């Protein structure tokens, strides 16, 4: 325990005074008063008329999004230390309170829990322990797996501003009471041997504890650079990732695959190929 406390020293810790996120939200509401706004309402678009409720059917509720890393929010560095790339990514007309993870973290938890997912896939996750802490407070059976980027830009920000920040990466959280993780494959240059392609990703093969059916969930974050060179890197990342996903699926009787990924591709640009490559994977396999 002493070693863990030493390792955590100096890093931002956003866990509140209580384990109850609703109590923490009430505190935020009292603090920000009129500035505090309710979350936007969301509606589901169903692609089938109804879900099959049969005893042999496995229905899984998966939520996924890029949460914006705390280290990349702009809250930890001033304009004077930002390079040109960082300045170009500065958020325009966004109140700093909305970006501060002391506020934003609990609103993220609020958004997650109100949709009651079985699983959560997140990109730009640099607050894994915070999310897991409050997901377990919401539902004790939740657990998760995290893979840090081998070259996280959060560490560059930390060096520029002289602070300790955690690397961002990808994470899958899930309800272990409903699903058993039977196989996990992690990706990234620091985790794989003799690979030239670096893609932060994690694939987990799950088995439903009641129906015993398998399915695979892959969470990944592709290169963000919005130009032809960036698109080529994204294509290489898919060419590295998708064949492995396919092999794992085949190992488990060609089980269903849920691909939760921030593609980062402007699919209307002349150089765009990544979107079609995911929709029609035979183009990259």
PDB file of C-alpha atoms in Angstrom:
ATOM      1  CA  UNK A   1       0.000   0.000   0.000  1.00  0.00           C
ATOM      2  CA  UNK A   2       2.819   2.418   0.831  1.00  0.00           C
ATOM      3  CA  UNK A   3       4.313   1.961  -2.636  1.00  0.00           C
ATOM      4  CA  UNK A   4       0.957   2.694  -4.312  1.00  0.00           C
ATOM      5  CA  UNK A   5       0.563   5.882  -2.293  1.00  0.00           C
ATOM      6  CA  UNK A   6       4.080   6.984  -3.257  1.00  0.00           C
ATOM      7  CA  UNK A   7       3.421   6.252  -6.945  1.00  0.00           C
ATOM      8  CA  UNK A   8       0.218   8.312  -6.824  1.00  0.00           C
ATOM      9  CA  UNK A   9       1.865  11.314  -5.159  1.00  0.00           C
ATOM     10  CA  UNK A  10       1.706  14.478  -7.225  1.00  0.00           C
ATOM     11  CA  UNK A  11      -0.837  13.239  -9.761  1.00  0.00           C
ATOM     12  CA  UNK A  12      -4.259  14.906  -9.939  1.00  0.00           C
ATOM     13  CA  UNK A  13      -6.811  13.075  -7.789  1.00  0.00           C
ATOM     14  CA  UNK A  14     -10.424  13.925  -8.567  1.00  0.00           C
ATOM     15  CA  UNK A  15     -12.172  11.415  -6.319  1.00  0.00           C
ATOM     16  CA  UNK A  16     -14.574  13.377  -4.151  1.00  0.00           C
ATOM     17  CA  UNK A  17     -15.131  13.424  -0.399  1.00  0.00           C
ATOM     18  CA  UNK A  18     -17.841  10.768  -0.778  1.00  0.00           C
ATOM     19  CA  UNK A  19     -18.289   7.601  -2.837  1.00  0.00           C
ATOM     20  CA  UNK A  20     -21.732   8.774  -3.934  1.00  0.00           C
ATOM     21  CA  UNK A  21     -21.538  10.570  -7.285  1.00  0.00           C
ATOM     22  CA  UNK A  22     -25.061  11.948  -6.785  1.00  0.00           C
ATOM     23  CA  UNK A  23     -23.918  13.687  -3.592  1.00  0.00           C
ATOM     24  CA  UNK A  24     -20.930  15.091  -5.513  1.00  0.00           C
ATOM     25  CA  UNK A  25     -23.238  16.310  -8.285  1.00  0.00           C
ATOM     26  CA  UNK A  26     -25.427  18.053  -5.708  1.00  0.00           C
ATOM     27  CA  UNK A  27     -22.329  19.847  -4.392  1.00  0.00           C
ATOM     28  CA  UNK A  28     -21.443  20.968  -7.925  1.00  0.00           C
ATOM     29  CA  UNK A  29     -24.982  22.242  -8.450  1.00  0.00           C
ATOM     30  CA  UNK A  30     -24.746  24.292  -5.271  1.00  0.00           C
ATOM     31  CA  UNK A  31     -21.316  25.626  -6.218  1.00  0.00           C
ATOM     32  CA  UNK A  32     -21.992  26.596  -9.842  1.00  0.00           C
ATOM     33  CA  UNK A  33     -25.644  27.638  -9.355  1.00  0.00           C
ATOM     34  CA  UNK A  34     -26.981  29.098 -12.636  1.00  0.00           C
ATOM     35  CA  UNK A  35     -23.909  27.919 -14.543  1.00  0.00           C
ATOM     36  CA  UNK A  36     -24.808  24.306 -13.826  1.00  0.00           C
ATOM     37  CA  UNK A  37     -26.871  22.898 -16.690  1.00  0.00           C
ATOM     38  CA  UNK A  38     -28.725  19.629 -17.031  1.00  0.00           C
ATOM     39  CA  UNK A  39     -27.372  17.129 -19.552  1.00  0.00           C
ATOM     40  CA  UNK A  40     -28.852  17.043 -23.026  1.00  0.00           C
ATOM     41  CA  UNK A  41     -31.567  14.473 -23.562  1.00  0.00           C
ATOM     42  CA  UNK A  42     -30.730  11.584 -25.877  1.00  0.00           C
ATOM     43  CA  UNK A  43     -32.916   9.220 -27.836  1.00  0.00           C
ATOM     44  CA  UNK A  44     -32.081   5.792 -29.225  1.00  0.00           C
ATOM     45  CA  UNK A  45     -32.510   4.968 -32.898  1.00  0.00           C
ATOM     46  CA  UNK A  46     -33.461   1.303 -33.094  1.00  0.00           C
ATOM     47  CA  UNK A  47     -32.328  -0.574 -36.190  1.00  0.00           C
ATOM     48  CA  UNK A  48     -34.797  -3.403 -35.550  1.00  0.00           C
ATOM     49  CA  UNK A  49     -38.443  -3.252 -34.484  1.00  0.00           C
ATOM     50  CA  UNK A  50     -37.799  -5.001 -31.197  1.00  0.00           C
ATOM     51  CA  UNK A  51     -35.207  -7.027 -29.360  1.00  0.00           C
ATOM     52  CA  UNK A  52     -35.590 -10.766 -29.049  1.00  0.00           C
ATOM     53  CA  UNK A  53     -36.139 -11.626 -25.391  1.00  0.00           C
ATOM     54  CA  UNK A  54     -35.716 -15.384 -25.803  1.00  0.00           C
ATOM     55  CA  UNK A  55     -33.775 -17.278 -23.154  1.00  0.00           C
ATOM     56  CA  UNK A  56     -31.013 -18.203 -25.609  1.00  0.00           C
ATOM     57  CA  UNK A  57     -30.510 -14.656 -26.884  1.00  0.00           C
ATOM     58  CA  UNK A  58     -27.664 -12.475 -25.642  1.00  0.00           C
ATOM     59  CA  UNK A  59     -28.469  -8.757 -25.566  1.00  0.00           C
ATOM     60  CA  UNK A  60     -25.605  -6.495 -24.533  1.00  0.00           C
ATOM     61  CA  UNK A  61     -25.751  -2.745 -23.903  1.00  0.00           C
ATOM     62  CA  UNK A  62     -22.451  -1.106 -24.899  1.00  0.00           C
ATOM     63  CA  UNK A  63     -21.631   2.593 -24.531  1.00  0.00           C
ATOM     64  CA  UNK A  64     -18.563   4.169 -26.130  1.00  0.00           C
ATOM     65  CA  UNK A  65     -17.052   7.628 -26.508  1.00  0.00           C
ATOM     66  CA  UNK A  66     -13.859   9.680 -26.517  1.00  0.00           C
ATOM     67  CA  UNK A  67     -13.949  11.336 -23.079  1.00  0.00           C
ATOM     68  CA  UNK A  68     -11.224  13.985 -23.752  1.00  0.00           C
ATOM     69  CA  UNK A  69      -8.205  13.302 -21.576  1.00  0.00           C
ATOM     70  CA  UNK A  70      -7.820  15.576 -18.578  1.00  0.00           C
ATOM     71  CA  UNK A  71      -4.213  16.122 -19.636  1.00  0.00           C
ATOM     72  CA  UNK A  72      -5.339  17.357 -23.068  1.00  0.00           C
ATOM     73  CA  UNK A  73      -8.172  19.590 -21.854  1.00  0.00           C
ATOM     74  CA  UNK A  74      -5.985  22.694 -21.668  1.00  0.00           C
ATOM     75  CA  UNK A  75      -6.589  23.073 -17.933  1.00  0.00           C
ATOM     76  CA  UNK A  76      -3.012  22.212 -16.973  1.00  0.00           C
ATOM     77  CA  UNK A  77      -1.028  24.532 -19.228  1.00  0.00           C
ATOM     78  CA  UNK A  78      -1.017  28.222 -20.050  1.00  0.00           C
ATOM     79  CA  UNK A  79      -0.863  29.661 -23.555  1.00  0.00           C
ATOM     80  CA  UNK A  80       2.789  30.623 -22.994  1.00  0.00           C
ATOM     81  CA  UNK A  81       3.955  26.997 -22.843  1.00  0.00           C
ATOM     82  CA  UNK A  82       1.790  25.608 -25.663  1.00  0.00           C
ATOM     83  CA  UNK A  83       3.433  24.760 -28.979  1.00  0.00           C
ATOM     84  CA  UNK A  84       1.693  25.471 -32.297  1.00  0.00           C
ATOM     85  CA  UNK A  85       0.009  22.060 -32.383  1.00  0.00           C
ATOM     86  CA  UNK A  86      -1.432  22.547 -28.896  1.00  0.00           C
ATOM     87  CA  UNK A  87      -2.621  26.080 -29.705  1.00  0.00           C
ATOM     88  CA  UNK A  88      -4.417  24.791 -32.801  1.00  0.00           C
ATOM     89  CA  UNK A  89      -6.348  22.330 -30.623  1.00  0.00           C
ATOM     90  CA  UNK A  90      -7.452  24.916 -28.049  1.00  0.00           C
ATOM     91  CA  UNK A  91     -11.198  24.799 -27.365  1.00  0.00           C
ATOM     92  CA  UNK A  92     -12.994  27.960 -28.484  1.00  0.00           C
ATOM     93  CA  UNK A  93     -15.695  29.654 -26.388  1.00  0.00           C
ATOM     94  CA  UNK A  94     -15.802  26.811 -23.866  1.00  0.00           C
ATOM     95  CA  UNK A  95     -15.976  27.850 -20.182  1.00  0.00           C
ATOM     96  CA  UNK A  96     -12.906  26.524 -18.384  1.00  0.00           C
ATOM     97  CA  UNK A  97     -15.214  25.082 -15.704  1.00  0.00           C
ATOM     98  CA  UNK A  98     -16.642  22.678 -18.285  1.00  0.00           C
ATOM     99  CA  UNK A  99     -13.167  21.316 -19.008  1.00  0.00           C
ATOM    100  CA  UNK A 100     -11.954  21.076 -15.408  1.00  0.00           C
ATOM    101  CA  UNK A 101     -12.155  17.406 -14.441  1.00  0.00           C
ATOM    102  CA  UNK A 102     -13.226  18.293 -10.887  1.00  0.00           C
ATOM    103  CA  UNK A 103     -16.492  19.270 -12.580  1.00  0.00           C
ATOM    104  CA  UNK A 104     -16.438  17.311 -15.832  1.00  0.00           C
ATOM    105  CA  UNK A 105     -15.540  13.972 -14.245  1.00  0.00           C
ATOM    106  CA  UNK A 106     -18.774  13.736 -12.279  1.00  0.00           C
ATOM    107  CA  UNK A 107     -20.822  14.883 -15.269  1.00  0.00           C
ATOM    108  CA  UNK A 108     -19.202  12.063 -17.290  1.00  0.00           C
ATOM    109  CA  UNK A 109     -20.212   9.582 -14.575  1.00  0.00           C
ATOM    110  CA  UNK A 110     -23.724  11.056 -14.617  1.00  0.00           C
ATOM    111  CA  UNK A 111     -23.951  10.576 -18.399  1.00  0.00           C
ATOM    112  CA  UNK A 112     -22.735   6.974 -18.154  1.00  0.00           C
ATOM    113  CA  UNK A 113     -24.959   5.837 -15.316  1.00  0.00           C
ATOM    114  CA  UNK A 114     -28.156   7.372 -16.640  1.00  0.00           C
ATOM    115  CA  UNK A 115     -27.901   5.063 -19.676  1.00  0.00           C
ATOM    116  CA  UNK A 116     -27.110   2.002 -17.512  1.00  0.00           C
ATOM    117  CA  UNK A 117     -24.685   0.250 -19.903  1.00  0.00           C
ATOM    118  CA  UNK A 118     -23.377  -3.277 -19.393  1.00  0.00           C
ATOM    119  CA  UNK A 119     -20.081  -2.182 -20.898  1.00  0.00           C
ATOM    120  CA  UNK A 120     -18.242   1.063 -21.477  1.00  0.00           C
ATOM    121  CA  UNK A 121     -15.466   1.645 -24.035  1.00  0.00           C
ATOM    122  CA  UNK A 122     -13.467   4.862 -23.678  1.00  0.00           C
ATOM    123  CA  UNK A 123     -10.738   6.579 -25.667  1.00  0.00           C
ATOM    124  CA  UNK A 124      -8.451   9.295 -24.244  1.00  0.00           C
ATOM    125  CA  UNK A 125      -8.908   7.763 -20.808  1.00  0.00           C
ATOM    126  CA  UNK A 126      -6.350   9.145 -18.352  1.00  0.00           C
ATOM    127  CA  UNK A 127      -8.629   8.857 -15.307  1.00  0.00           C
ATOM    128  CA  UNK A 128      -9.148   5.097 -15.227  1.00  0.00           C
ATOM    129  CA  UNK A 129      -9.127   4.845 -11.417  1.00  0.00           C
ATOM    130  CA  UNK A 130     -11.650   7.685 -11.071  1.00  0.00           C
ATOM    131  CA  UNK A 131     -14.059   6.059 -13.521  1.00  0.00           C
ATOM    132  CA  UNK A 132     -13.668   2.621 -11.976  1.00  0.00           C
ATOM    133  CA  UNK A 133     -14.133   4.030  -8.459  1.00  0.00           C
ATOM    134  CA  UNK A 134     -17.495   5.622  -9.239  1.00  0.00           C
ATOM    135  CA  UNK A 135     -18.686   2.873 -11.582  1.00  0.00           C
ATOM    136  CA  UNK A 136     -18.146   0.417  -8.728  1.00  0.00           C
ATOM    137  CA  UNK A 137     -19.946   2.769  -6.372  1.00  0.00           C
ATOM    138  CA  UNK A 138     -22.843   2.697  -8.858  1.00  0.00           C
ATOM    139  CA  UNK A 139     -22.623  -1.064  -9.467  1.00  0.00           C
ATOM    140  CA  UNK A 140     -20.155  -3.066  -7.375  1.00  0.00           C
ATOM    141  CA  UNK A 141     -19.674  -5.789  -9.996  1.00  0.00           C
ATOM    142  CA  UNK A 142     -17.998  -3.424 -12.493  1.00  0.00           C
ATOM    143  CA  UNK A 143     -14.341  -3.906 -13.380  1.00  0.00           C
ATOM    144  CA  UNK A 144     -12.120  -2.863 -16.262  1.00  0.00           C
ATOM    145  CA  UNK A 145      -8.971  -3.137 -18.333  1.00  0.00           C
ATOM    146  CA  UNK A 146      -6.758  -0.253 -19.487  1.00  0.00           C
ATOM    147  CA  UNK A 147      -4.015   0.151 -22.108  1.00  0.00           C
ATOM    148  CA  UNK A 148      -1.948   3.332 -22.075  1.00  0.00           C
ATOM    149  CA  UNK A 149      -0.695   4.925 -25.289  1.00  0.00           C
ATOM    150  CA  UNK A 150       2.986   4.236 -25.778  1.00  0.00           C
ATOM    151  CA  UNK A 151       3.487   7.906 -26.722  1.00  0.00           C
ATOM    152  CA  UNK A 152       0.742   9.733 -24.876  1.00  0.00           C
ATOM    153  CA  UNK A 153       0.578  13.473 -25.630  1.00  0.00           C
ATOM    154  CA  UNK A 154      -0.464  13.956 -21.998  1.00  0.00           C
ATOM    155  CA  UNK A 155       3.132  13.274 -20.991  1.00  0.00           C
ATOM    156  CA  UNK A 156       4.337  15.980 -23.377  1.00  0.00           C
ATOM    157  CA  UNK A 157       1.917  18.429 -21.752  1.00  0.00           C
ATOM    158  CA  UNK A 158       3.178  17.349 -18.316  1.00  0.00           C
ATOM    159  CA  UNK A 159       6.768  18.043 -19.353  1.00  0.00           C
ATOM    160  CA  UNK A 160       5.872  21.448 -20.816  1.00  0.00           C
ATOM    161  CA  UNK A 161       4.001  22.641 -17.736  1.00  0.00           C
ATOM    162  CA  UNK A 162       6.141  20.920 -15.089  1.00  0.00           C
ATOM    163  CA  UNK A 163       3.333  18.777 -13.693  1.00  0.00           C
ATOM    164  CA  UNK A 164       2.688  15.066 -13.166  1.00  0.00           C
ATOM    165  CA  UNK A 165      -0.009  13.802 -15.511  1.00  0.00           C
ATOM    166  CA  UNK A 166      -0.985  10.262 -16.403  1.00  0.00           C
ATOM    167  CA  UNK A 167      -0.798   8.908 -19.960  1.00  0.00           C
ATOM    168  CA  UNK A 168      -4.104   8.556 -21.736  1.00  0.00           C
ATOM    169  CA  UNK A 169      -5.197   5.363 -23.437  1.00  0.00           C
ATOM    170  CA  UNK A 170      -8.153   3.098 -24.092  1.00  0.00           C
ATOM    171  CA  UNK A 171     -10.281   1.237 -21.562  1.00  0.00           C
ATOM    172  CA  UNK A 172     -13.099  -1.271 -21.413  1.00  0.00           C
ATOM    173  CA  UNK A 173     -15.269  -1.383 -18.293  1.00  0.00           C
ATOM    174  CA  UNK A 174     -17.829  -4.155 -17.853  1.00  0.00           C
ATOM    175  CA  UNK A 175     -20.273  -5.783 -15.468  1.00  0.00           C
ATOM    176  CA  UNK A 176     -18.439  -8.932 -14.327  1.00  0.00           C
ATOM    177  CA  UNK A 177     -21.654 -10.278 -12.823  1.00  0.00           C
ATOM    178  CA  UNK A 178     -23.087 -10.617 -16.336  1.00  0.00           C
ATOM    179  CA  UNK A 179     -19.981 -11.289 -18.408  1.00  0.00           C
ATOM    180  CA  UNK A 180     -16.752 -13.228 -17.949  1.00  0.00           C
ATOM    181  CA  UNK A 181     -13.614 -11.996 -19.726  1.00  0.00           C
ATOM    182  CA  UNK A 182     -12.116 -15.198 -21.158  1.00  0.00           C
ATOM    183  CA  UNK A 183      -9.365 -13.702 -23.329  1.00  0.00           C
ATOM    184  CA  UNK A 184      -7.671 -10.293 -23.505  1.00  0.00           C
ATOM    185  CA  UNK A 185      -5.341  -9.021 -26.248  1.00  0.00           C
ATOM    186  CA  UNK A 186      -3.550  -5.688 -25.765  1.00  0.00           C
ATOM    187  CA  UNK A 187      -1.932  -3.652 -28.553  1.00  0.00           C
ATOM    188  CA  UNK A 188       0.794  -0.990 -28.616  1.00  0.00           C
ATOM    189  CA  UNK A 189       4.508  -0.817 -29.367  1.00  0.00           C
ATOM    190  CA  UNK A 190       5.424  -1.189 -25.696  1.00  0.00           C
ATOM    191  CA  UNK A 191       3.307  -4.346 -25.428  1.00  0.00           C
ATOM    192  CA  UNK A 192       3.936  -6.094 -28.741  1.00  0.00           C
ATOM    193  CA  UNK A 193       7.165  -7.589 -30.051  1.00  0.00           C
ATOM    194  CA  UNK A 194       8.743  -6.627 -33.398  1.00  0.00           C
ATOM    195  CA  UNK A 195       5.951  -4.402 -34.688  1.00  0.00           C
ATOM    196  CA  UNK A 196       6.334  -1.167 -36.634  1.00  0.00           C
ATOM    197  CA  UNK A 197       2.720  -0.049 -36.195  1.00  0.00           C
ATOM    198  CA  UNK A 198       1.639   1.577 -32.950  1.00  0.00           C
ATOM    199  CA  UNK A 199      -2.087   1.447 -32.180  1.00  0.00           C
ATOM    200  CA  UNK A 200      -3.548   1.858 -28.678  1.00  0.00           C
ATOM    201  CA  UNK A 201      -6.162  -0.865 -28.495  1.00  0.00           C
ATOM    202  CA  UNK A 202      -7.515  -3.646 -26.331  1.00  0.00           C
ATOM    203  CA  UNK A 203      -9.688  -6.586 -27.373  1.00  0.00           C
ATOM    204  CA  UNK A 204     -11.607  -8.634 -24.846  1.00  0.00           C
ATOM    205  CA  UNK A 205     -13.518 -11.831 -25.599  1.00  0.00           C
ATOM    206  CA  UNK A 206     -16.485 -12.138 -23.260  1.00  0.00           C
ATOM    207  CA  UNK A 207     -18.794 -15.008 -22.386  1.00  0.00           C
ATOM    208  CA  UNK A 208     -22.306 -14.294 -21.199  1.00  0.00           C
ATOM    209  CA  UNK A 209     -22.668 -16.048 -17.847  1.00  0.00           C
ATOM    210  CA  UNK A 210     -26.227 -17.256 -18.560  1.00  0.00           C
ATOM    211  CA  UNK A 211     -26.371 -18.029 -22.298  1.00  0.00           C
ATOM    212  CA  UNK A 212     -22.628 -18.980 -22.415  1.00  0.00           C
ATOM    213  CA  UNK A 213     -22.352 -17.238 -25.783  1.00  0.00           C
ATOM    214  CA  UNK A 214     -19.111 -15.484 -26.726  1.00  0.00           C
ATOM    215  CA  UNK A 215     -18.616 -12.068 -28.289  1.00  0.00           C
ATOM    216  CA  UNK A 216     -15.615  -9.802 -28.760  1.00  0.00           C
ATOM    217  CA  UNK A 217     -15.286  -6.113 -27.877  1.00  0.00           C
ATOM    218  CA  UNK A 218     -12.399  -4.102 -29.294  1.00  0.00           C
ATOM    219  CA  UNK A 219     -11.680  -0.544 -28.148  1.00  0.00           C
ATOM    220  CA  UNK A 220      -9.145   1.479 -30.166  1.00  0.00           C
ATOM    221  CA  UNK A 221      -8.017   5.033 -30.848  1.00  0.00           C
ATOM    222  CA  UNK A 222      -6.603   5.783 -34.297  1.00  0.00           C
ATOM    223  CA  UNK A 223      -4.153   8.551 -35.243  1.00  0.00           C
ATOM    224  CA  UNK A 224      -5.773  11.990 -34.984  1.00  0.00           C
ATOM    225  CA  UNK A 225      -3.812  13.956 -37.625  1.00  0.00           C
ATOM    226  CA  UNK A 226      -6.327  15.209 -40.214  1.00  0.00           C
ATOM    227  CA  UNK A 227      -4.372  14.946 -43.459  1.00  0.00           C
ATOM    228  CA  UNK A 228      -3.332  12.330 -46.016  1.00  0.00           C
ATOM    229  CA  UNK A 229      -0.328  11.217 -43.944  1.00  0.00           C
ATOM    230  CA  UNK A 230      -2.535  10.770 -40.880  1.00  0.00           C
ATOM    231  CA  UNK A 231      -5.025   8.770 -42.951  1.00  0.00           C
ATOM    232  CA  UNK A 232      -2.247   6.476 -44.146  1.00  0.00           C
ATOM    233  CA  UNK A 233      -1.207   5.839 -40.539  1.00  0.00           C
ATOM    234  CA  UNK A 234      -4.824   5.083 -39.594  1.00  0.00           C
ATOM    235  CA  UNK A 235      -5.051   2.598 -42.451  1.00  0.00           C
ATOM    236  CA  UNK A 236      -1.839   0.899 -41.291  1.00  0.00           C
ATOM    237  CA  UNK A 237      -3.236   0.714 -37.759  1.00  0.00           C
ATOM    238  CA  UNK A 238      -6.371  -1.024 -39.057  1.00  0.00           C
ATOM    239  CA  UNK A 239      -4.304  -3.375 -41.195  1.00  0.00           C
ATOM    240  CA  UNK A 240      -2.460  -4.374 -38.033  1.00  0.00           C
ATOM    241  CA  UNK A 241      -5.513  -4.569 -35.778  1.00  0.00           C
ATOM    242  CA  UNK A 242      -8.313  -6.119 -37.827  1.00  0.00           C
ATOM    243  CA  UNK A 243      -6.607  -9.401 -38.826  1.00  0.00           C
ATOM    244  CA  UNK A 244      -5.940 -10.158 -35.161  1.00  0.00           C
ATOM    245  CA  UNK A 245      -9.532  -9.334 -34.263  1.00  0.00           C
ATOM    246  CA  UNK A 246     -10.679 -11.646 -37.047  1.00  0.00           C
ATOM    247  CA  UNK A 247      -8.470 -14.515 -35.818  1.00  0.00           C
ATOM    248  CA  UNK A 248      -9.712 -14.152 -32.249  1.00  0.00           C
ATOM    249  CA  UNK A 249     -13.320 -14.160 -33.425  1.00  0.00           C
ATOM    250  CA  UNK A 250     -12.708 -17.309 -35.474  1.00  0.00           C
ATOM    251  CA  UNK A 251     -11.162 -18.999 -32.430  1.00  0.00           C
ATOM    252  CA  UNK A 252     -14.476 -18.530 -30.614  1.00  0.00           C
ATOM    253  CA  UNK A 253     -16.708 -19.917 -33.379  1.00  0.00           C
ATOM    254  CA  UNK A 254     -16.726 -16.651 -35.367  1.00  0.00           C
ATOM    255  CA  UNK A 255     -18.331 -14.810 -32.487  1.00  0.00           C
ATOM    256  CA  UNK A 256     -19.844 -11.354 -32.955  1.00  0.00           C
ATOM    257  CA  UNK A 257     -17.426  -8.407 -32.883  1.00  0.00           C
ATOM    258  CA  UNK A 258     -18.225  -4.966 -31.463  1.00  0.00           C
ATOM    259  CA  UNK A 259     -15.660  -2.444 -32.718  1.00  0.00           C
ATOM    260  CA  UNK A 260     -15.657   0.644 -30.462  1.00  0.00           C
ATOM    261  CA  UNK A 261     -13.168   3.008 -32.027  1.00  0.00           C
ATOM    262  CA  UNK A 262     -12.426   6.686 -32.526  1.00  0.00           C
ATOM    263  CA  UNK A 263     -11.663   6.531 -36.262  1.00  0.00           C
ATOM    264  CA  UNK A 264     -10.523  10.181 -36.388  1.00  0.00           C
ATOM    265  CA  UNK A 265     -11.159  10.170 -40.135  1.00  0.00           C
ATOM    266  CA  UNK A 266     -12.793  12.968 -42.140  1.00  0.00           C
ATOM    267  CA  UNK A 267     -14.653  10.525 -44.365  1.00  0.00           C
ATOM    268  CA  UNK A 268     -15.588  13.216 -46.904  1.00  0.00           C
ATOM    269  CA  UNK A 269     -11.988  14.181 -47.738  1.00  0.00           C
ATOM    270  CA  UNK A 270     -10.420  13.141 -51.048  1.00  0.00           C
ATOM    271  CA  UNK A 271      -7.846  10.980 -49.252  1.00  0.00           C
ATOM    272  CA  UNK A 272     -10.346   9.212 -46.943  1.00  0.00           C
ATOM    273  CA  UNK A 273     -10.172   5.415 -46.952  1.00  0.00           C
ATOM    274  CA  UNK A 274     -10.472   4.452 -43.284  1.00  0.00           C
ATOM    275  CA  UNK A 275     -14.269   4.591 -43.020  1.00  0.00           C
ATOM    276  CA  UNK A 276     -14.765   2.267 -46.002  1.00  0.00           C
ATOM    277  CA  UNK A 277     -12.013   0.032 -44.648  1.00  0.00           C
ATOM    278  CA  UNK A 278     -14.027  -0.577 -41.470  1.00  0.00           C
ATOM    279  CA  UNK A 279     -17.348  -0.942 -43.233  1.00  0.00           C
ATOM    280  CA  UNK A 280     -15.766  -3.223 -45.848  1.00  0.00           C
ATOM    281  CA  UNK A 281     -12.871  -4.856 -43.941  1.00  0.00           C
ATOM    282  CA  UNK A 282     -11.857  -7.070 -46.870  1.00  0.00           C
ATOM    283  CA  UNK A 283     -10.215  -3.914 -48.233  1.00  0.00           C
ATOM    284  CA  UNK A 284      -7.586  -4.002 -45.481  1.00  0.00           C
ATOM    285  CA  UNK A 285      -7.289  -7.709 -44.682  1.00  0.00           C
TER     286      UNK A 285
END
